[in-house]
Structure formats: C-alpha cells, structure tokens
CSV table of C-alpha atoms and ligand atoms in Angstrom, one decimal:
chain,number,residue,atom,x,y,z
A,401,UNK,CA,0.0,0.0,0.0
A,402,UNK,CA,1.2,3.5,-0.7
A,403,UNK,CA,2.6,5.6,2.1
A,404,UNK,CA,0.0,8.0,3.5
A,405,UNK,CA,0.1,11.6,2.4
A,406,UNK,CA,-1.1,13.9,5.2
A,407,UNK,CA,-2.2,17.4,4.3
A,408,UNK,CA,-2.8,20.2,6.9
A,409,UNK,CA,-5.9,22.3,6.1
A,410,UNK,CA,-5.0,25.0,8.6
A,411,UNK,CA,-7.6,27.8,8.4
A,412,UNK,CA,-10.2,27.9,5.5
A,413,UNK,CA,-12.6,30.7,6.7
A,414,UNK,CA,-13.0,29.2,10.2
A,415,UNK,CA,-13.6,31.5,13.1
A,416,UNK,CA,-11.6,31.5,16.3
A,417,UNK,CA,-14.5,31.4,18.8
A,418,UNK,CA,-14.4,27.7,19.5
A,419,UNK,CA,-10.7,27.1,18.9
A,420,UNK,CA,-8.3,30.1,19.0
A,421,UNK,CA,-5.5,28.2,17.3
A,422,UNK,CA,-6.8,29.0,13.7
A,423,UNK,CA,-4.0,30.9,12.0
A,424,UNK,CA,-4.9,34.2,10.2
A,425,UNK,CA,-1.7,36.2,9.5
A,426,UNK,CA,1.2,35.2,7.3
A,427,UNK,CA,3.4,34.7,10.4
A,428,UNK,CA,0.8,32.5,12.1
A,429,UNK,CA,0.3,30.4,8.9
A,430,UNK,CA,4.1,30.0,8.4
A,431,UNK,CA,4.6,28.9,12.0
A,432,UNK,CA,1.7,26.4,11.7
A,433,UNK,CA,3.2,25.1,8.4
A,434,UNK,CA,6.5,24.4,10.1
A,435,UNK,CA,4.8,22.7,13.1
A,436,UNK,CA,2.6,20.6,10.9
A,437,UNK,CA,5.6,19.6,8.8
A,438,UNK,CA,7.5,18.6,11.9
A,439,UNK,CA,4.5,16.5,13.0
A,440,UNK,CA,4.4,14.6,9.7
A,441,UNK,CA,2.3,16.7,7.1
A,442,UNK,CA,3.7,16.9,3.6
A,443,UNK,CA,1.2,19.4,2.2
A,444,UNK,CA,-0.2,22.6,3.7
A,445,UNK,CA,-3.4,24.2,2.4
A,446,UNK,CA,-4.3,27.7,3.5
A,447,UNK,CA,-6.5,30.8,2.8
A,448,UNK,CA,-5.4,34.4,3.1
A,449,UNK,CA,-7.1,36.0,6.0
A,450,UNK,CA,-7.2,39.6,7.3
A,451,UNK,CA,-6.3,40.4,11.0
A,452,UNK,CA,-10.0,40.1,11.8
A,453,UNK,CA,-10.4,36.8,9.9
A,454,UNK,CA,-12.1,38.1,6.7
A,455,UNK,CA,-11.0,36.6,3.4
A,456,UNK,CA,-7.8,38.2,2.0
A,457,UNK,CA,-7.3,38.0,-1.7
A,458,UNK,CA,-4.2,40.4,-2.1
A,459,UNK,CA,-1.5,38.5,-4.0
A,460,UNK,CA,1.0,40.1,-1.6
A,461,UNK,CA,-0.4,38.0,1.3
A,462,UNK,CA,0.2,34.8,-0.7
A,463,UNK,CA,3.6,35.8,-1.8
A,464,UNK,CA,4.7,36.7,1.7
A,465,UNK,CA,3.2,33.5,3.2
A,466,UNK,CA,4.6,31.2,0.4
A,467,UNK,CA,8.1,32.6,0.8
A,468,UNK,CA,8.0,32.4,4.6
A,469,UNK,CA,6.9,28.7,4.4
A,470,UNK,CA,9.6,27.9,1.9
A,471,UNK,CA,12.2,29.5,4.1
A,472,UNK,CA,10.9,27.6,7.2
A,473,UNK,CA,10.6,24.0,5.8
A,474,UNK,CA,10.2,22.0,2.6
A,475,UNK,CA,6.4,21.3,3.1
A,476,UNK,CA,4.5,21.4,-0.3
A,477,UNK,CA,2.3,24.6,-0.6
A,478,UNK,CA,-1.3,24.5,-1.7
A,479,UNK,CA,-3.0,27.9,-1.4
A,480,UNK,CA,-6.7,28.6,-2.2
A,481,UNK,CA,-7.9,30.4,-5.3
A,482,UNK,CA,-10.4,32.2,-3.1
A,483,UNK,CA,-13.3,29.7,-2.9
A,484,UNK,CA,-16.8,31.3,-2.9
A,485,UNK,CA,-15.3,34.3,-1.1
A,486,UNK,CA,-13.7,35.5,-4.3
A,487,UNK,CA,-16.2,36.8,-6.8
A,488,UNK,CA,-13.8,37.5,-9.6
A,489,UNK,CA,-13.5,35.8,-13.0
A,490,UNK,CA,-11.1,33.0,-13.7
A,491,UNK,CA,-8.2,35.3,-14.5
A,492,UNK,CA,-8.7,37.3,-11.3
A,493,UNK,CA,-9.1,34.2,-9.2
A,494,UNK,CA,-5.7,33.0,-10.6
A,495,UNK,CA,-4.0,36.3,-10.1
A,496,UNK,CA,-2.3,35.5,-6.8
A,497,UNK,CA,-0.8,32.4,-8.3
A,498,UNK,CA,0.4,34.2,-11.5
A,499,UNK,CA,2.1,36.9,-9.3
A,500,UNK,CA,3.6,34.2,-7.0
A,501,UNK,CA,5.1,32.4,-10.0
A,502,UNK,CA,7.2,35.5,-10.9
A,503,UNK,CA,9.8,34.5,-8.3
A,504,UNK,CA,10.7,30.8,-7.4
A,505,UNK,CA,10.9,31.9,-3.7
A,506,UNK,CA,7.2,32.8,-3.7
A,507,UNK,CA,5.9,30.0,-5.8
A,508,UNK,CA,3.4,27.4,-4.5
A,509,UNK,CA,3.6,23.7,-5.6
A,510,UNK,CA,-0.1,23.0,-6.2
A,511,UNK,CA,-3.0,25.0,-7.5
A,512,UNK,CA,-6.5,23.7,-6.9
A,513,UNK,CA,-9.3,22.9,-9.4
A,514,UNK,CA,-12.7,22.2,-7.9
A,515,UNK,CA,-14.2,20.4,-10.9
A,516,UNK,CA,-17.8,21.6,-10.7
A,517,UNK,CA,-20.3,24.0,-9.2
A,518,UNK,CA,-22.3,23.6,-5.9
A,519,UNK,CA,-24.5,25.6,-3.5
A,520,UNK,CA,-22.5,26.2,-0.3
A,521,UNK,CA,-25.1,28.0,1.8
A,522,UNK,CA,-25.1,27.5,5.6
A,523,UNK,CA,-27.8,25.2,6.9
A,524,UNK,CA,-29.1,25.9,10.4
A,525,UNK,CA,-30.1,22.4,11.9
A,526,UNK,CA,-31.6,24.0,15.1
A,527,UNK,CA,-34.0,26.2,13.2
A,528,UNK,CA,-34.4,23.9,10.1
A,529,UNK,CA,-33.7,26.8,7.8
A,530,UNK,CA,-30.8,28.3,5.8
A,531,UNK,CA,-28.8,31.1,7.4
A,532,UNK,CA,-27.6,32.1,3.8
A,533,UNK,CA,-29.4,31.5,0.6
A,534,UNK,CA,-27.2,32.8,-2.2
A,535,UNK,CA,-23.7,31.3,-1.9
A,536,UNK,CA,-22.9,29.5,-5.1
A,537,UNK,CA,-19.3,28.1,-5.6
A,538,UNK,CA,-19.2,28.6,-9.3
A,539,UNK,CA,-16.6,26.9,-11.5
A,540,UNK,CA,-17.7,26.9,-15.1
A,541,UNK,CA,-16.1,24.4,-17.5
A,542,UNK,CA,-14.4,27.4,-19.2
A,543,UNK,CA,-12.9,28.4,-15.8
A,544,UNK,CA,-11.7,24.9,-15.1
A,545,UNK,CA,-10.0,24.6,-18.5
A,546,UNK,CA,-8.4,28.0,-17.9
A,547,UNK,CA,-7.1,27.0,-14.5
A,548,UNK,CA,-5.8,23.7,-15.8
A,549,UNK,CA,-4.0,25.3,-18.7
A,550,UNK,CA,-2.3,27.9,-16.4
A,551,UNK,CA,-1.4,25.2,-13.9
A,552,UNK,CA,0.3,23.2,-16.7
A,553,UNK,CA,1.9,26.3,-18.1
A,554,UNK,CA,3.6,27.0,-14.8
A,555,UNK,CA,4.6,23.4,-14.2
A,556,UNK,CA,2.5,23.3,-11.0
A,557,UNK,CA,0.7,20.2,-9.8
A,558,UNK,CA,-3.1,19.9,-10.2
A,559,UNK,CA,-4.9,19.5,-7.0
A,560,UNK,CA,-8.5,18.4,-7.8
A,561,UNK,CA,-11.4,18.7,-5.4
A,562,UNK,CA,-14.5,16.7,-5.7
A,563,UNK,CA,-17.6,17.8,-3.7
A,564,UNK,CA,-19.8,15.0,-5.1
A,565,UNK,CA,-19.8,12.4,-7.9
A,566,UNK,CA,-20.6,14.9,-10.6
A,567,UNK,CA,-17.3,16.7,-9.8
A,568,UNK,CA,-15.4,13.3,-10.1
A,569,UNK,CA,-17.0,12.6,-13.4
A,570,UNK,CA,-16.1,16.1,-14.7
A,571,UNK,CA,-12.5,15.6,-13.4
A,572,UNK,CA,-12.5,12.3,-15.4
A,573,UNK,CA,-13.5,14.2,-18.6
A,574,UNK,CA,-10.8,16.8,-18.1
A,575,UNK,CA,-8.3,14.0,-17.7
A,576,UNK,CA,-9.5,12.4,-20.9
A,577,UNK,CA,-9.1,15.7,-22.6
A,578,UNK,CA,-5.5,15.8,-21.4
A,579,UNK,CA,-5.9,19.2,-19.6
A,580,UNK,CA,-5.5,17.5,-16.2
A,581,UNK,CA,-2.7,14.9,-16.3
A,582,UNK,CA,-2.4,11.7,-14.2
A,583,UNK,CA,-1.3,10.9,-11.6
A,584,UNK,CA,-4.0,13.1,-10.0
A,585,UNK,CA,-4.4,14.0,-6.4
A,586,UNK,CA,-8.1,14.4,-5.6
A,587,UNK,CA,-9.6,15.6,-2.4
A,588,UNK,CA,-12.9,13.9,-1.7
A,589,UNK,CA,-15.0,16.5,0.1
A,590,UNK,CA,-17.4,15.4,2.8
A,591,UNK,CA,-19.5,17.9,4.8
A,592,UNK,CA,-21.5,17.7,8.0
A,593,UNK,CA,-23.5,19.9,10.4
A,594,UNK,CA,-24.0,23.4,8.9
A,595,UNK,CA,-22.8,22.3,5.4
A,596,UNK,CA,-24.8,20.1,3.1
A,597,UNK,CA,-22.7,20.7,0.0
A,598,UNK,CA,-20.6,17.5,-0.1
A,599,UNK,CA,-21.3,13.8,0.7
A,600,UNK,CA,-22.1,13.1,4.3
A,601,UNK,CA,-19.0,12.3,6.5
A,602,UNK,CA,-20.0,8.7,6.9
A,603,UNK,CA,-18.8,5.3,5.6
A,604,UNK,CA,-21.5,5.5,2.9
A,605,UNK,CA,-20.6,9.0,1.9
A,606,UNK,CA,-17.0,8.0,1.5
A,607,UNK,CA,-17.8,4.8,-0.3
A,608,UNK,CA,-20.0,6.7,-2.8
A,609,UNK,CA,-17.1,9.0,-3.6
A,610,UNK,CA,-14.5,6.2,-4.0
A,611,UNK,CA,-16.8,4.0,-6.1
A,612,UNK,CA,-16.8,6.5,-8.9
A,613,UNK,CA,-13.1,7.4,-9.1
A,614,UNK,CA,-11.6,6.9,-12.6
A,615,UNK,CA,-10.5,3.2,-12.9
A,616,UNK,CA,-8.2,3.6,-15.8
A,617,UNK,CA,-5.9,6.4,-14.5
A,618,UNK,CA,-3.6,6.6,-11.5
A,619,UNK,CA,-5.5,8.6,-8.8
A,620,UNK,CA,-4.5,9.4,-5.2
A,621,UNK,CA,-7.5,10.2,-3.2
A,622,UNK,CA,-7.6,12.1,0.1
A,623,UNK,CA,-10.5,12.5,2.5
A,624,UNK,CA,-11.7,15.6,4.3
A,625,UNK,CA,-14.8,16.6,6.4
A,626,UNK,CA,-15.8,20.2,6.3
A,627,UNK,CA,-17.7,21.1,9.5
A,628,UNK,CA,-17.4,17.5,10.8
A,629,UNK,CA,-15.0,15.3,12.8
A,630,UNK,CA,-12.9,13.4,10.2
A,631,UNK,CA,-11.5,11.1,12.9
A,632,UNK,CA,-14.8,9.1,12.6
A,633,UNK,CA,-13.5,8.0,9.3
A,634,UNK,CA,-9.7,8.1,9.4
A,635,UNK,CA,-9.3,4.4,10.3
A,636,UNK,CA,-11.3,3.4,7.2
A,637,UNK,CA,-9.4,5.8,5.0
A,638,UNK,CA,-6.0,4.5,6.3
A,639,UNK,CA,-7.0,0.9,5.8
A,640,UNK,CA,-8.3,1.5,2.2
A,641,UNK,CA,-5.2,3.2,1.0
A,642,UNK,CA,-6.5,6.8,1.0
A,643,UNK,CA,-4.8,9.9,2.2
A,644,UNK,CA,-5.9,12.4,4.9
A,645,UNK,CA,-6.5,16.2,4.6
A,646,UNK,CA,-7.4,17.6,8.1
A,647,UNK,CA,-7.2,20.7,10.1
A,648,UNK,CA,-8.8,23.5,12.1
A,649,UNK,CA,-10.0,25.1,8.9
A,650,UNK,CA,-12.6,22.4,8.6
A,651,UNK,CA,-13.6,21.7,12.2
A,652,UNK,CA,-12.5,23.0,15.7
A,653,UNK,CA,-12.0,19.5,17.2
A,654,UNK,CA,-13.2,20.6,20.6
A,655,UNK,CA,-13.6,16.9,21.5
A,656,UNK,CA,-9.9,17.1,22.2
A,657,UNK,CA,-9.9,20.5,24.0
A,658,UNK,CA,-8.3,23.2,21.9
A,659,UNK,CA,-5.8,21.3,19.7
A,660,UNK,CA,-3.5,22.9,17.3
A,661,UNK,CA,-3.2,21.9,13.6
A,662,UNK,CA,0.0,20.1,14.5
A,663,UNK,CA,-1.8,18.2,17.3
A,664,UNK,CA,-4.3,16.9,14.7
A,665,UNK,CA,-1.5,15.9,12.3
A,666,UNK,CA,0.4,14.0,15.1
A,667,UNK,CA,-2.8,12.1,15.9
A,668,UNK,CA,-3.2,11.0,12.3
A,669,UNK,CA,0.4,9.9,12.2
A,670,UNK,CA,0.0,7.9,15.3
A,671,UNK,CA,-3.1,6.2,14.0
A,672,UNK,CA,-1.5,5.5,10.6
A,673,UNK,CA,1.6,3.9,12.2
A,674,UNK,CA,-0.6,1.8,14.6
A,675,UNK,CA,-2.4,0.5,11.5
A,676,UNK,CA,0.9,-0.4,9.7
A,677,UNK,CA,0.8,2.5,7.2
A,678,UNK,CA,4.0,4.4,6.7
A,679,UNK,CA,3.8,8.2,6.5
A,680,UNK,CA,4.9,9.9,3.2
A,681,UNK,CA,7.7,12.5,3.6
A,682,UNK,CA,7.7,15.5,1.2
A,683,UNK,CA,10.1,13.6,-1.1
A,684,UNK,CA,7.8,10.5,-1.0
A,685,UNK,CA,4.8,12.7,-1.9
A,686,UNK,CA,6.7,14.3,-4.8
A,687,UNK,CA,7.7,10.9,-6.2
A,688,UNK,CA,4.2,9.4,-5.8
A,689,UNK,CA,2.6,12.4,-7.5
A,690,UNK,CA,5.4,12.6,-10.1
A,691,UNK,CA,6.2,16.2,-9.3
A,692,UNK,CA,9.5,15.9,-11.0
A,693,UNK,CA,9.5,18.8,-13.4
A,694,UNK,CA,8.7,22.5,-13.6
A,695,UNK,CA,7.8,24.6,-10.6
A,696,UNK,CA,6.3,21.7,-8.7
A,697,UNK,CA,9.7,20.1,-8.6
A,698,UNK,CA,11.5,23.2,-7.3
A,699,UNK,CA,12.5,22.9,-3.6
B,198,ZN,ZN1,-9.6,25.8,1.2
C-alpha cells in the first residue's frame, strides 16, 4: 500500500470562537506550516485572512506566506484560489498564483481545481432553515480549463477537489481531454453539520465517492470533512489506502480540548503507524505524484 500523504488544512474561513488556534496572519500560517511539517504533514493548504479573519485576496499576502513557508521548511504549498469568497472571473481568481510564480521563492507547488459548481449555503439544523441563501461556488467548464491550462503552463501540480460524484465525473472528462494529467491527487469532500454541500461524513458518503473514481488512471484520493469530525473515518481511510486532509480550517475538534493543527497531524500519524501504514515524507509525496519537473519540482 502507498505511504500515506497527510495534508494540513489549517484555516479555511474558520472563526476562532471555538478554537483560538486557527492561524490568520502570514506569520501564524508560516509557524503552523513548520509545526505541521515537523508533525508529519507533507502538504499545507491555507487561505489568506485579514487580521479580523475576513478573506484576504491580495497576492502580496500569498507571496509573503509562500516565501515564509519555503524558508521555514520544505512542506508542499497549496494555497486557495479564493473559494466562494472570491467573486472575480477565472483570471482574477488565478492572479495571486500568477504573481507568486514570478519568483521561485514565492511559488506554490499546487493550485486547486474544484471540478464543478455547488451551492454552499449554511444550513441551520436547530432552526431547520438556511442562514444564507445565495452562496454558489461557481466553476464553469471554461474556468476549469483556464485554471488547468495555467497550472500546466507554470509546471505546477493539479490539486483536484470533488464535492460530489458529478465533480469526479467532470474531473475524469478533463483527464480524458488531457488538460489534467495523471497521476492526479483528488480531495474527496465530505461535509456535515451546517454544510450540506458534499457527501455526508459517513462510511456510505466516502464509499459513494471512491466507487466513482476513474479506474483507468492513477488517482491518489484524500478525505476531508468540512464542519465534521474526520476522525470518525480516518481508520477506514488509512485501511483503504486513502490519504488524509485535516485541520482546524474544517472543524475545531473541541472533542480534544483546543488542539493545534500540528496536534491533529500528530494524531493522524500515530493512527496510521498503529495500523501499519508508513507516512509519506515530502520527497515521497513528490515521487508518488510525479512532481518531477517544472515549478512543482523546485525545492
Ligand atoms: Zn480551502
């Protein structure tokens, strides 16, 4: 079985009210990246945040954070393209990556492609109504092809995200077109609680995802649970050869007090080892995902 790739999803748009360890500033994200790397993560995913936690789209934030992470440790860098918080067109959403690619010191290693469109409104299970009603995470096919072409142009690694089976099918189509190249790393998105946008964070939700992965191409799948406790599924993921993407960005993990992102990574490492699965180093991850040319290969 492949070694397990562990990704730290450190902040997303998560608040600090339940767990104050969510990093916002470049300094905080850089420190978290190093701590997660030391704990066993080989990829870090982050979102730009202002001092008060609002989404920050300024390319300067990403350049400062990427260069700080690169100086601190060799963890592979996977920044957001702004998610639903970024209302710009494809070119504007990719702008922070374009600017970051002007200097190898500020370059990321991955850029994401969420291969479909989905409503991401917040559900209120206590009131049985929606708290928001107009949040559409929109990724037209034109946008996906634009991102994929720019990612290839820069020699970055595609990072696919599938919120449901239709995303996986569209990823398969883009692979058949040759705009996304195997081996592919795909994040299988599960959601719970106040988010109904992905598959449920259950055995059945995960099985439905993995059943429909492309069979004829090399695909590495990772599991996440946005707004739910991924540890309910980590044993299954580890045993089935999947990878783990976890962090305070998705869920505050107050079941364990107020853990840091690195505490969560350490917990995954311990469980993987106890189940006989070796943890992938950064070099292992590069080899598995064939990140051996272009910017993705640059240390
Ligand atoms: Zn994200």
